[in-house]
Amino acid sequence: MTLAVLLDTAADLVSERPVLGRRPGLPVSGLRQRAIAAAAWLRQRDAAGLAFLGLNGPAVPIGVFGTAYAAIPFAPLNYRLADDRLAAVLDRLDGATVVADDDQCDRLRAIGANPVPTAQWLDILASAEPGVPQGQPADEDIAVLLFTSGTTAEPKAVPLRHRHLTSYVLNTVDLGGAGEDEATLVSVPPYHVAAIGSAITNVLSGRRLVHLPRFDPADWLDTVRREGITSAMVVPTMLARLVSHLDGEPAASPLRALAYGGARMPPTVLERALRVFPDVAFTNAYGLTETSSTIAVLTPEDHRAALAAPDPTVRARLSSVGRAVPGIELRVRDADQDGYGELLVRGEQVSGEYVGTGSVLDAQGWFGTRDEARIDDEGYLFVRGRADDTVIRGGENIAPAEVEDVLTAHPLVSDAGVVGLPDQEWGEKLAAAVVCPNGTVEPAELREWVRARLRSARTPDVIVAVAELPYNATGKLLRRELRQRLIEGGS
Amino acid sequence: MTDGTLRTGTRLRSQVCDTEIIVVRAEGVDRLHCGGRPMVALDADRAGGSPESGLDTGTQLGKRYGRTGDGRVEVLVTRAGAGTLSVGDDVLPVLAAKPLPSSD
C-alpha cells in the first residue's frame, strides 16, 4: 500500500472536506491537485528527492504526498543545524531538489545549494493546471527520510517506506473518519516524526490541519479559539508553558482532545494540565522515528481510570505511555529486579533501518529501541528513559528520570535535569541542575527531599541552581550539553 | 486476473457492481469474489449482471475488508458497490475500524 493510493481514496471519500490551513481551508481534492502538481514539477527537474528546510506549514503535507506521486523521498531537515552539519546532510541527499523558507535561502546558497523559496514553490503549485498522477510509488519506495534527533549520538537517516507509513495509517485511523467540524493544531517542527504523522493521518482522516510553527502559549490559545481547533499535539515543554501561562485558570476553548508525546512528561506538569483543561480528553502517545511514529497510547479512558483509581497499580498508569497500538507487539529484554529492561518492538510500521547501515531488526523482526521500559500485567508500558542516559554510580544503575520526578515534585522546583559526572571514587557521581524561579532552595534541603523519597544512592551528590535547562525544539533534554555545562561549571 | 496469487497493490473490480478494491495484503489467496462472481483486473471485460441474492450487502468506500489466519487477506475499497466481498463462499467482513484518539 502507498500514501498515493490512500490520498486518492480519501479524495474520493471526502473530496470537498477542508484539510489544510486556516479557515476556510484547502479541501482534500485541492491538496491532491497540489501534490500532483508537485510531482510533475519534481519530475521535470529530475529530482532524486525533495529536501525541505523551513518551518512547519502547508509545504509539509504537500511535500509528503507530492513526493509520493513522484516516487521519491521527502526529507525535512532541521533548520537548527549549523552550516557544516547541514552541508553534510545535503551531501547525503545527492540529487535532491531543495525547497526552503526565505530566511534559510542565503545560508543554503553559501554552502552550494540552489534552493527554491517555499512561498514561490507553493504559488507555482497553486497556479498549475489540474492534472492526474503521472506515476505511482511502489510499497518498497522510501516515502520519507528522517534524521534522528541525535541527542545521544550522531544523527542517523531513517528511511520510512510506503509500506511502513501506510501500515501505521491503516491500523490507527479511519479514512475520512473525522467529524466535519474537526481541526487540529500542530506546532512540532517538520523534521520530527510526529509532524510527518500529523501531516498524513489528519489529511487522510479528513481533519483540517492548522500549523502554528513558532509555539507561544498566548498565540496557541488564541489560534485554538479563532480556528475552532478540536485537537492538538504538544510536546512536554509546550504543555508546561501553557500550564504556566494559564496560571491555574481553566481554559475555555473548543479543544476536545490533547495528545502529548515526543519526550517524557513530568508528572507535575500533567497533573496541572488536567486541572486547567478539565473537559479535554488527554492522550499520551509514544513512538520513535524508527517506528513510523506512535506505537503505544495511553487513552483518555486510561487517564480517567488512573485518576479515579484507589488501586496504586492502576493509579501509577498515569505515568505510563499506555498500551501497544494495533499491529504492534512489545517486549522487554533482560529485565532487572524492577522489571525494567530494553524495550523491543515488532510490527509492520517498524522501519528499524538506517541509511548506510541497513536493517538492524533481529532474525525474528524485533527492533531494539534503546529505551528502558517495563510492561505491567495488563500491557501498560512504562518508559524510564534512554539506556544511554543511565547513570552508573558505584555499580548501581540510576535512571535520571526517577530522580528528576522527585525533584520537580518539590514546590519550589519547576524543572530538573539529572546526569552523571566523572568521579574518581564512584565512577560516576549524580549531578542535578534545578530551576527555581520562585525562590531559592538550599541544596542540602533538596538532597534531604530526595533521600526521604528514594534510596540514598539515588540522592544527587551535587545540586546546582540554573536559570534554565537546555532542550531541543521537540522538548528533549540535551543531556550531553547539560553534562558539559556542569563539568565546566566546576561542580 | 484469471490465475496466480493475489499480491499487495493489485487492483481489482467487480464484474457485477461498481466495487473496486486494492489488495492491502494477501497470503496464499488466489482469487477474490464480489457479488458471487470472481473479481477481475480494472481493464478486463466484465460479465455484467447483478450480485447474487444474499451476496448483495454492498461495499463501503474507504473501509477495509478481510480475514485473518490461514489465507489471510485484506483489501481496501476504493470504489463502493452493491456486491458482497468474499473468497469463494467465505464472506469477508469489514475489518473493525480501530480508530485511536488522534495522537499526531
Coordinates of C-alpha atoms in Angstrom, one line a residue:
Chain A
M1 CA 0.0 0.0 0.0
T2 CA 1.2 3.5 -0.7
L3 CA 0.4 7.0 0.5
A4 CA -0.7 7.9 -3.0
V5 CA -3.4 5.3 -3.1
L6 CA -4.6 6.4 0.3
L7 CA -4.8 10.0 -0.7
D8 CA -6.7 9.0 -3.9
T9 CA -9.2 7.1 -1.8
A10 CA -9.6 9.9 0.7
A11 CA -10.1 12.3 -2.1
D12 CA -12.9 10.0 -3.4
L13 CA -14.4 9.8 0.0
V14 CA -14.4 13.3 1.4
S15 CA -13.4 15.3 -1.7
E16 CA -14.6 18.7 -0.5
R17 CA -13.6 18.4 3.1
P18 CA -11.2 21.1 4.2
V19 CA -7.9 19.5 5.4
L20 CA -5.2 22.2 5.2
G21 CA -4.8 25.7 6.6
R22 CA -6.8 28.3 8.3
R23 CA -10.5 28.8 7.6
P24 CA -11.9 28.1 5.1
G25 CA -9.0 25.7 4.3
L26 CA -7.9 23.7 1.3
P27 CA -10.1 20.7 0.5
V28 CA -8.7 17.2 0.0
S29 CA -9.2 17.5 -3.7
G30 CA -7.2 20.7 -3.7
L31 CA -4.4 19.3 -1.7
R32 CA -4.3 16.3 -4.0
Q33 CA -4.1 18.7 -7.0
R34 CA -1.1 20.5 -5.3
A35 CA 0.6 17.1 -4.7
I36 CA 0.1 16.0 -8.3
A37 CA 1.5 19.4 -9.5
A38 CA 4.4 19.0 -7.1
A39 CA 5.2 15.5 -8.5
A40 CA 5.1 16.9 -12.1
W41 CA 7.4 19.8 -11.0
L42 CA 9.8 17.4 -9.3
R43 CA 9.9 15.0 -12.3
Q44 CA 10.6 17.9 -14.6
R45 CA 13.7 18.7 -12.5
D46 CA 14.7 15.1 -12.4
A47 CA 14.8 15.3 -8.6
A48 CA 16.1 12.3 -6.7
G49 CA 14.3 13.6 -3.6
L50 CA 12.8 16.7 -2.0
A51 CA 14.7 18.3 0.9
F52 CA 12.7 20.9 2.9
L53 CA 14.3 23.4 5.2
G54 CA 11.7 25.6 6.9
L55 CA 9.0 25.9 9.5
N56 CA 6.1 23.5 9.6
G57 CA 3.3 24.5 7.3
P58 CA 1.4 23.6 4.1
A59 CA 4.7 22.6 2.3
V60 CA 5.0 19.6 4.6
P61 CA 1.8 17.7 3.7
I62 CA 2.1 18.8 0.0
G63 CA 5.7 17.7 0.1
V64 CA 4.9 14.3 1.6
F65 CA 2.1 13.5 -0.9
G66 CA 3.8 15.2 -3.8
T67 CA 6.9 13.1 -3.5
A68 CA 4.7 10.1 -3.1
Y69 CA 3.3 10.6 -6.6
A70 CA 6.8 11.3 -7.9
A71 CA 8.1 8.1 -6.1
I72 CA 11.0 9.9 -4.5
P73 CA 11.7 10.6 -0.8
F74 CA 10.6 13.7 1.2
A75 CA 13.4 14.8 3.6
P76 CA 12.5 17.5 6.1
L77 CA 15.7 18.9 7.5
N78 CA 16.5 20.5 10.8
Y79 CA 16.8 24.3 10.4
R80 CA 18.7 24.5 13.6
L81 CA 21.7 22.5 12.2
A82 CA 24.9 24.5 11.9
D83 CA 26.1 25.2 8.3
D84 CA 28.7 22.4 8.3
R85 CA 26.3 19.8 9.6
L86 CA 23.6 21.0 7.1
A87 CA 26.1 20.7 4.3
A88 CA 27.0 17.1 5.4
V89 CA 23.3 16.2 5.4
L90 CA 22.8 17.7 1.9
D91 CA 25.7 15.7 0.6
R92 CA 23.9 12.6 1.7
L93 CA 20.8 13.7 -0.3
D94 CA 22.7 14.0 -3.6
G95 CA 20.4 15.0 -6.5
A96 CA 17.6 16.2 -4.3
T97 CA 15.8 19.5 -5.0
V98 CA 15.7 21.9 -2.1
V99 CA 12.7 24.0 -1.1
A100 CA 13.5 26.4 1.8
D101 CA 12.0 29.3 3.7
D102 CA 13.3 32.8 2.8
D103 CA 15.5 33.1 5.9
Q104 CA 17.3 29.8 5.0
C105 CA 18.0 30.5 1.4
D106 CA 21.1 32.6 1.8
R107 CA 22.9 30.1 4.0
L108 CA 21.9 27.3 1.6
R109 CA 23.4 29.2 -1.3
A110 CA 26.6 29.8 0.7
I111 CA 27.1 26.1 1.1
G112 CA 26.4 25.4 -2.6
A113 CA 22.7 24.5 -2.7
N114 CA 20.2 26.1 -5.1
P115 CA 17.0 26.4 -3.0
V116 CA 13.6 27.3 -4.3
P117 CA 11.8 29.6 -1.8
T118 CA 8.8 27.9 -0.1
A119 CA 6.3 30.7 -0.9
Q120 CA 7.3 30.7 -4.6
W121 CA 7.1 26.9 -4.7
L122 CA 3.6 26.9 -3.2
D123 CA 2.5 29.6 -5.7
I124 CA 3.7 27.6 -8.6
L125 CA 1.7 24.6 -7.4
A126 CA -1.4 26.6 -6.7
S127 CA -1.4 28.0 -10.2
A128 CA -0.7 24.7 -12.0
E129 CA -3.4 23.3 -14.4
P130 CA -5.4 20.4 -12.8
G131 CA -3.8 17.0 -13.7
V132 CA -3.8 13.3 -13.0
P133 CA -1.0 11.4 -11.3
Q134 CA 1.7 10.5 -13.9
G135 CA 3.2 7.8 -11.7
Q136 CA 2.6 5.7 -8.6
P137 CA 5.2 4.7 -6.0
A138 CA 5.9 1.0 -5.0
D139 CA 5.3 -0.2 -1.5
E140 CA 9.0 -0.5 -1.0
D141 CA 9.9 3.0 -2.1
I142 CA 11.1 5.4 0.5
A143 CA 8.3 7.9 1.3
V144 CA 10.1 10.0 4.0
L145 CA 13.7 10.2 5.1
L146 CA 14.1 11.5 8.6
F147 CA 17.1 12.2 10.7
T148 CA 17.1 11.0 14.3
S149 CA 17.3 13.8 16.9
G150 CA 20.9 12.8 17.8
T151 CA 20.6 13.8 21.4
T152 CA 22.8 10.8 22.3
A153 CA 24.6 10.1 19.1
E154 CA 25.3 11.4 15.6
P155 CA 22.1 11.9 13.6
K156 CA 21.2 8.8 11.5
A157 CA 19.0 8.8 8.4
V158 CA 15.9 6.6 8.9
P159 CA 14.0 5.6 5.7
L160 CA 10.3 5.2 6.2
R161 CA 8.9 3.3 3.3
H162 CA 5.3 3.5 1.9
R163 CA 4.6 0.1 3.5
H164 CA 5.6 1.3 7.0
L165 CA 3.6 4.5 6.9
T166 CA 0.5 3.1 5.3
S167 CA 0.5 0.2 7.8
Y168 CA 0.5 2.8 10.6
V169 CA -2.3 4.7 8.9
L170 CA -4.5 1.6 8.2
N171 CA -4.0 0.3 11.7
T172 CA -4.8 3.5 13.5
V173 CA -7.1 5.8 11.5
D174 CA -10.3 5.5 9.5
L175 CA -10.0 7.1 6.1
G176 CA -12.3 10.1 6.0
G177 CA -13.4 9.2 9.5
A178 CA -13.0 12.6 11.3
G179 CA -16.1 14.7 12.0
E180 CA -16.8 17.6 9.6
D181 CA -16.0 20.2 12.2
E182 CA -12.7 18.8 13.4
A183 CA -9.5 20.7 13.2
T184 CA -6.0 20.0 14.7
L185 CA -3.2 22.4 15.6
V186 CA 0.4 21.3 15.0
S187 CA 3.4 23.1 16.5
V188 CA 6.1 20.4 16.2
P189 CA 8.9 21.1 13.7
P190 CA 8.7 19.4 10.3
Y191 CA 11.8 17.2 10.8
H192 CA 10.1 15.4 13.8
V193 CA 8.3 12.1 13.1
A194 CA 5.2 13.5 14.8
A195 CA 5.0 16.2 12.2
I196 CA 5.0 13.6 9.4
G197 CA 2.5 11.5 11.3
S198 CA 0.2 14.5 11.7
A199 CA 0.5 15.6 8.1
I200 CA -0.5 12.1 6.9
T201 CA -3.1 10.9 9.4
N202 CA -5.1 14.2 9.7
V203 CA -5.3 14.7 6.0
L204 CA -6.4 11.1 5.4
S205 CA -8.9 11.2 8.2
G206 CA -10.4 14.4 6.7
R207 CA -9.4 16.6 9.6
R208 CA -8.3 20.2 9.0
L209 CA -4.6 20.7 9.7
V210 CA -3.6 24.1 11.1
H211 CA 0.0 25.0 11.7
L212 CA 1.5 27.3 14.4
P213 CA 5.1 26.9 13.6
R214 CA 6.5 29.1 16.4
F215 CA 4.9 27.9 19.6
D216 CA 3.9 30.6 22.0
P217 CA 1.2 29.9 24.7
A218 CA -0.9 33.0 24.1
D219 CA -0.8 32.6 20.3
W220 CA -1.6 28.9 20.6
L221 CA -4.7 29.5 22.8
D222 CA -5.8 32.4 20.5
T223 CA -5.4 30.1 17.4
V224 CA -7.4 27.3 19.2
R225 CA -10.3 29.7 19.8
R226 CA -10.3 31.5 16.4
E227 CA -9.8 28.4 14.3
G228 CA -12.2 26.2 16.2
I229 CA -9.4 23.7 17.0
T230 CA -10.7 20.5 18.4
S231 CA -7.5 18.5 18.9
A232 CA -3.8 19.2 19.2
M233 CA -0.5 17.6 19.8
V234 CA 2.1 19.1 22.1
V235 CA 5.5 18.2 23.5
P236 CA 6.1 18.4 27.3
T237 CA 7.9 21.8 27.2
M238 CA 4.9 23.3 25.3
L239 CA 2.4 21.9 27.8
A240 CA 4.5 23.2 30.7
R241 CA 4.5 26.7 29.1
L242 CA 0.7 26.5 28.5
V243 CA 0.0 25.5 32.1
S244 CA 2.3 28.2 33.4
H245 CA 0.6 30.8 31.1
L246 CA -2.9 29.8 32.3
D247 CA -1.7 30.0 36.0
G248 CA -4.2 27.6 37.3
E249 CA -7.2 29.2 35.5
P250 CA -9.3 26.7 33.5
A251 CA -9.0 27.4 29.8
A252 CA -12.3 28.0 27.9
S253 CA -11.8 26.7 24.4
P254 CA -13.3 24.4 21.7
L255 CA -10.5 21.9 22.3
R256 CA -11.8 18.4 22.9
A257 CA -8.6 16.4 22.7
L258 CA -4.9 17.0 23.6
A259 CA -2.2 14.5 22.7
Y260 CA 1.2 14.8 24.3
G261 CA 4.5 13.0 23.5
G262 CA 7.9 13.5 22.0
A263 CA 9.6 13.3 25.3
R264 CA 8.9 12.2 28.9
M265 CA 6.1 14.2 30.6
P266 CA 6.9 15.4 34.1
P267 CA 4.0 14.1 36.4
T268 CA 3.6 17.6 38.0
V269 CA 3.0 19.2 34.6
L270 CA 0.4 16.6 33.6
E271 CA -1.5 17.0 36.9
R272 CA -1.6 20.8 36.4
A273 CA -2.6 20.4 32.8
L274 CA -5.5 18.1 33.7
R275 CA -6.8 20.8 36.0
V276 CA -6.6 23.7 33.6
F277 CA -8.1 21.7 30.7
P278 CA -10.9 19.9 32.7
D279 CA -13.1 18.9 29.7
V280 CA -10.3 17.9 27.4
A281 CA -9.5 14.2 26.7
F282 CA -5.8 13.6 27.1
T283 CA -3.8 11.0 25.1
N284 CA -0.2 10.1 25.7
A285 CA 1.5 8.9 22.5
Y286 CA 4.8 7.1 22.5
G287 CA 6.8 6.3 19.4
L288 CA 10.2 6.7 17.7
T289 CA 11.4 7.9 14.4
E290 CA 12.3 4.3 13.6
T291 CA 8.8 3.1 14.3
S292 CA 6.9 5.5 12.0
S293 CA 5.6 7.5 14.9
T294 CA 3.2 6.2 17.6
I295 CA 3.5 2.6 18.9
A296 CA 1.7 3.0 22.2
V297 CA -1.1 5.2 23.5
L298 CA -2.5 6.0 26.9
T299 CA -6.1 6.8 26.0
P300 CA -8.4 9.4 27.6
E301 CA -10.3 6.4 29.3
D302 CA -6.9 5.2 30.8
H303 CA -6.3 8.7 32.1
R304 CA -9.7 8.9 33.8
A305 CA -9.4 5.4 35.2
A306 CA -6.0 6.1 36.6
L307 CA -7.1 9.4 38.2
A308 CA -10.1 7.8 39.9
A309 CA -8.4 4.6 41.0
P310 CA -7.8 3.7 44.6
D311 CA -5.6 0.8 43.5
P312 CA -2.0 2.1 43.3
T313 CA -1.2 -0.2 40.3
V314 CA -3.9 1.5 38.3
R315 CA -3.1 4.9 39.5
A316 CA 0.5 4.5 38.5
R317 CA -0.6 4.2 34.9
L318 CA -1.0 8.0 34.7
S319 CA 2.8 7.9 34.2
S320 CA 2.7 5.1 31.7
V321 CA 2.6 5.6 27.9
G322 CA -0.3 3.2 27.6
R323 CA -0.7 0.1 25.5
A324 CA 0.6 -1.0 22.1
V325 CA -1.4 0.2 19.1
P326 CA -3.0 -2.4 16.8
G327 CA -0.4 -4.2 14.7
I328 CA 2.4 -3.6 17.3
E329 CA 4.0 -6.1 19.7
L330 CA 6.1 -5.0 22.6
R331 CA 8.5 -7.0 24.8
V332 CA 11.2 -6.2 27.4
R333 CA 14.7 -7.8 27.2
D334 CA 16.9 -8.6 30.1
A335 CA 14.7 -7.2 32.8
D336 CA 16.2 -6.1 36.1
Q337 CA 14.7 -6.7 39.6
D338 CA 12.2 -3.9 39.0
G339 CA 11.1 -5.3 35.7
Y340 CA 13.0 -2.7 33.6
G341 CA 15.0 -3.7 30.5
E342 CA 15.4 -2.8 26.9
L343 CA 12.1 -2.3 25.0
L344 CA 11.8 -4.3 21.8
V345 CA 9.1 -3.6 19.3
R346 CA 7.8 -5.5 16.2
G347 CA 5.2 -4.7 13.6
E348 CA 4.7 -3.7 10.0
Q349 CA 5.1 0.0 10.7
V350 CA 8.6 -0.6 12.2
S351 CA 11.4 0.5 9.9
G352 CA 14.3 -0.3 12.1
E353 CA 16.6 0.6 9.2
Y354 CA 19.3 3.2 8.7
V355 CA 20.8 4.6 5.5
G356 CA 24.3 3.1 5.1
T357 CA 23.8 0.5 7.9
G358 CA 20.7 -1.3 6.6
S359 CA 18.2 -3.2 8.8
V360 CA 19.0 -3.6 12.4
L361 CA 16.0 -5.8 13.1
D362 CA 16.9 -9.2 14.6
A363 CA 16.0 -12.5 12.9
Q364 CA 12.5 -12.5 14.4
G365 CA 11.9 -8.9 13.3
W366 CA 12.3 -7.2 16.7
F367 CA 13.8 -3.7 16.8
G368 CA 15.8 -2.7 19.9
T369 CA 14.7 0.8 20.9
R370 CA 17.5 1.5 23.5
D371 CA 14.7 2.8 25.7
E372 CA 14.5 1.3 29.2
A373 CA 11.0 0.2 30.0
R374 CA 8.7 -2.2 31.8
I375 CA 5.3 -3.6 30.9
D376 CA 2.7 -4.3 33.6
D377 CA 0.3 -7.2 33.8
E378 CA -2.3 -5.6 31.6
G379 CA 0.2 -4.5 29.0
Y380 CA 0.8 -0.9 30.1
L381 CA 4.2 0.4 29.1
F382 CA 6.4 2.5 31.4
V383 CA 9.3 4.1 29.8
R384 CA 12.1 5.2 32.1
G385 CA 14.4 6.9 29.6
R386 CA 17.2 6.1 27.2
A387 CA 19.5 3.3 28.1
D388 CA 22.4 5.6 27.2
D389 CA 21.3 8.1 29.8
T390 CA 21.5 5.7 32.7
V391 CA 24.0 6.8 35.4
I392 CA 26.1 4.1 36.9
R393 CA 27.1 5.2 40.4
G394 CA 29.3 2.7 42.3
G395 CA 27.7 -0.2 40.4
E396 CA 24.1 1.0 40.9
N397 CA 22.1 1.8 37.8
I398 CA 20.2 5.1 38.2
A399 CA 17.5 6.3 35.7
P400 CA 17.8 10.1 35.8
A401 CA 14.0 10.4 35.1
E402 CA 13.2 8.9 38.5
V403 CA 15.3 11.5 40.4
E404 CA 14.1 14.3 38.2
D405 CA 10.4 13.5 39.0
V406 CA 11.2 13.6 42.7
L407 CA 13.0 16.9 42.4
T408 CA 10.2 18.6 40.3
A409 CA 7.7 17.4 42.9
H410 CA 9.3 19.9 45.3
P411 CA 7.1 23.0 45.4
L412 CA 9.9 25.4 44.5
V413 CA 11.5 23.4 41.7
S414 CA 9.9 23.9 38.3
D415 CA 12.3 21.8 36.3
A416 CA 15.3 19.5 36.9
G417 CA 17.9 17.6 34.9
V418 CA 20.0 14.8 36.2
V419 CA 23.2 13.5 34.7
G420 CA 26.3 11.5 35.7
L421 CA 29.6 13.3 36.0
P422 CA 33.0 11.5 36.1
D423 CA 34.1 10.6 39.6
Q424 CA 37.3 9.0 41.0
E425 CA 35.5 7.1 43.7
W426 CA 32.2 6.1 42.3
G427 CA 33.0 6.0 38.5
E428 CA 30.1 8.4 38.1
K429 CA 28.5 10.8 40.5
L430 CA 24.9 12.0 40.3
A431 CA 24.5 15.7 39.5
A432 CA 21.3 17.7 39.3
A433 CA 20.6 21.0 37.8
V434 CA 17.4 22.6 39.1
V435 CA 15.3 25.6 38.0
C436 CA 13.7 27.5 40.9
P437 CA 12.0 30.6 39.5
N438 CA 10.0 31.4 42.7
G439 CA 12.7 31.4 45.4
T440 CA 15.9 29.6 46.4
V441 CA 16.2 26.2 47.9
E442 CA 19.3 25.1 49.7
P443 CA 21.0 22.1 48.0
A444 CA 21.1 20.3 51.4
E445 CA 17.3 20.7 51.7
L446 CA 16.7 19.2 48.2
R447 CA 19.1 16.3 48.9
E448 CA 17.1 15.6 52.1
W449 CA 13.9 15.8 50.0
V450 CA 15.2 13.2 47.6
R451 CA 16.7 11.0 50.3
A452 CA 13.4 10.8 52.1
R453 CA 11.7 9.6 48.9
L454 CA 14.3 7.5 47.1
R455 CA 17.3 5.4 48.4
S456 CA 20.4 7.4 49.4
A457 CA 22.3 6.0 46.5
R458 CA 19.9 7.9 44.3
T459 CA 20.4 11.2 46.1
P460 CA 22.3 13.7 43.9
D461 CA 25.9 14.3 45.0
V462 CA 25.8 17.7 43.5
I463 CA 22.9 20.1 43.1
V464 CA 23.2 23.3 41.1
A465 CA 20.6 26.0 40.5
V466 CA 20.4 27.2 36.9
A467 CA 18.2 29.7 35.1
E468 CA 17.1 27.1 32.5
L469 CA 17.8 23.7 31.1
P470 CA 18.9 23.0 27.5
Y471 CA 16.2 21.5 25.4
N472 CA 15.9 20.8 21.7
A473 CA 12.9 22.0 19.8
T474 CA 10.8 18.9 20.5
G475 CA 11.3 19.1 24.2
K476 CA 14.1 16.5 24.7
L477 CA 16.6 17.5 27.4
L478 CA 20.1 17.8 25.8
R479 CA 21.9 15.8 28.4
R480 CA 25.3 15.9 26.8
E481 CA 25.1 19.7 26.8
L482 CA 23.9 19.8 30.4
R483 CA 26.7 17.4 31.4
Q484 CA 29.3 19.6 29.7
R485 CA 27.9 22.8 31.4
L486 CA 28.1 21.1 34.8
I487 CA 31.7 19.9 34.2
E488 CA 32.7 23.4 33.0
G489 CA 30.9 25.0 36.0
G490 CA 33.5 23.2 38.2
S491 CA 30.9 21.3 40.2
Chain B
M1 CA -6.9 -11.7 -13.0
T2 CA -7.6 -15.2 -14.0
D3 CA -4.9 -17.1 -12.1
G4 CA -1.9 -16.7 -9.9
T5 CA -1.7 -15.4 -6.4
L6 CA -3.0 -12.0 -5.2
R7 CA -0.3 -9.5 -4.4
T8 CA -0.3 -6.3 -2.3
G9 CA -1.2 -3.4 -4.6
T10 CA -3.2 -5.5 -7.0
R11 CA -6.3 -3.5 -8.1
L12 CA -9.5 -5.4 -9.0
R13 CA -13.1 -4.6 -9.8
S14 CA -16.3 -6.4 -9.6
Q15 CA -18.0 -7.9 -12.6
V16 CA -21.5 -7.3 -11.3
C17 CA -21.3 -4.0 -9.5
D18 CA -19.3 -0.8 -9.1
T19 CA -16.9 -2.1 -6.4
E20 CA -13.2 -1.6 -6.9
I21 CA -10.6 -2.7 -4.4
I22 CA -6.8 -2.6 -3.8
V23 CA -5.2 -5.6 -2.1
V24 CA -3.5 -4.4 1.2
R25 CA -2.2 -7.9 2.0
A26 CA -2.8 -11.4 0.8
E27 CA -1.2 -14.7 1.9
G28 CA -1.8 -17.6 -0.4
V29 CA -5.1 -16.4 -1.8
D30 CA -5.7 -16.8 -5.5
R31 CA -9.0 -15.1 -6.1
L32 CA -11.5 -12.7 -4.7
H33 CA -15.2 -12.6 -5.4
C34 CA -17.7 -9.8 -5.3
G35 CA -21.4 -10.4 -5.6
G36 CA -20.7 -14.0 -6.2
R37 CA -18.5 -13.6 -9.2
P38 CA -14.7 -13.5 -9.5
M39 CA -13.2 -10.1 -9.4
V40 CA -11.2 -9.0 -12.5
A41 CA -8.5 -6.6 -13.4
L42 CA -9.6 -3.0 -13.9
D43 CA -9.2 -3.1 -17.6
A44 CA -10.7 -6.6 -18.1
D45 CA -14.1 -7.3 -19.7
R46 CA -16.9 -7.8 -17.3
A47 CA -19.7 -10.3 -17.4
G48 CA -22.3 -7.7 -16.3
G49 CA -25.5 -8.5 -14.4
S50 CA -26.1 -8.0 -10.8
P51 CA -24.9 -9.5 -7.5
E52 CA -26.4 -12.9 -6.4
S53 CA -29.1 -12.8 -3.9
G54 CA -27.5 -12.9 -0.4
L55 CA -24.2 -11.5 -1.8
D56 CA -25.6 -8.0 -2.3
T57 CA -24.9 -6.3 1.0
G58 CA -22.6 -3.8 -0.6
T59 CA -19.2 -2.4 0.0
Q60 CA -18.3 0.9 1.6
L61 CA -15.7 3.3 0.2
G62 CA -12.5 3.7 2.3
K63 CA -13.3 0.6 4.5
R64 CA -11.1 -2.4 4.8
Y65 CA -12.5 -5.9 4.4
G66 CA -10.6 -9.1 5.2
R67 CA -10.0 -12.2 7.3
T68 CA -7.1 -13.4 9.5
G69 CA -5.5 -16.7 9.9
D70 CA -4.7 -19.1 7.0
G71 CA -5.4 -17.4 3.7
R72 CA -5.2 -14.1 5.3
V73 CA -6.4 -11.3 3.1
E74 CA -7.1 -7.6 3.5
V75 CA -8.4 -5.2 0.9
L76 CA -9.3 -1.5 0.8
V77 CA -12.4 -0.5 -1.1
T78 CA -11.5 2.4 -3.5
R79 CA -15.0 2.5 -5.1
A80 CA -18.2 1.4 -3.4
G81 CA -20.7 -1.0 -5.0
A82 CA -23.7 -3.3 -4.3
G83 CA -21.9 -6.6 -4.1
T84 CA -20.5 -8.5 -1.1
L85 CA -16.8 -9.3 -1.0
S86 CA -15.8 -12.9 -0.4
V87 CA -13.1 -15.5 -1.0
G88 CA -15.2 -18.3 -2.6
D89 CA -18.0 -18.8 -0.1
D90 CA -16.2 -17.1 2.7
V91 CA -17.7 -13.7 3.1
L92 CA -15.2 -11.0 4.1
P93 CA -16.4 -8.8 7.0
V94 CA -15.5 -5.2 7.4
L95 CA -12.3 -5.1 9.5
A96 CA -13.3 -3.3 12.6
A97 CA -12.0 0.2 12.4
K98 CA -9.9 0.7 15.4
P99 CA -9.6 4.5 15.4
L100 CA -7.4 5.7 18.1
P101 CA -7.7 9.0 19.7
S102 CA -5.8 11.3 17.4
S103 CA -2.2 11.1 18.6
D104 CA -0.4 13.1 15.9

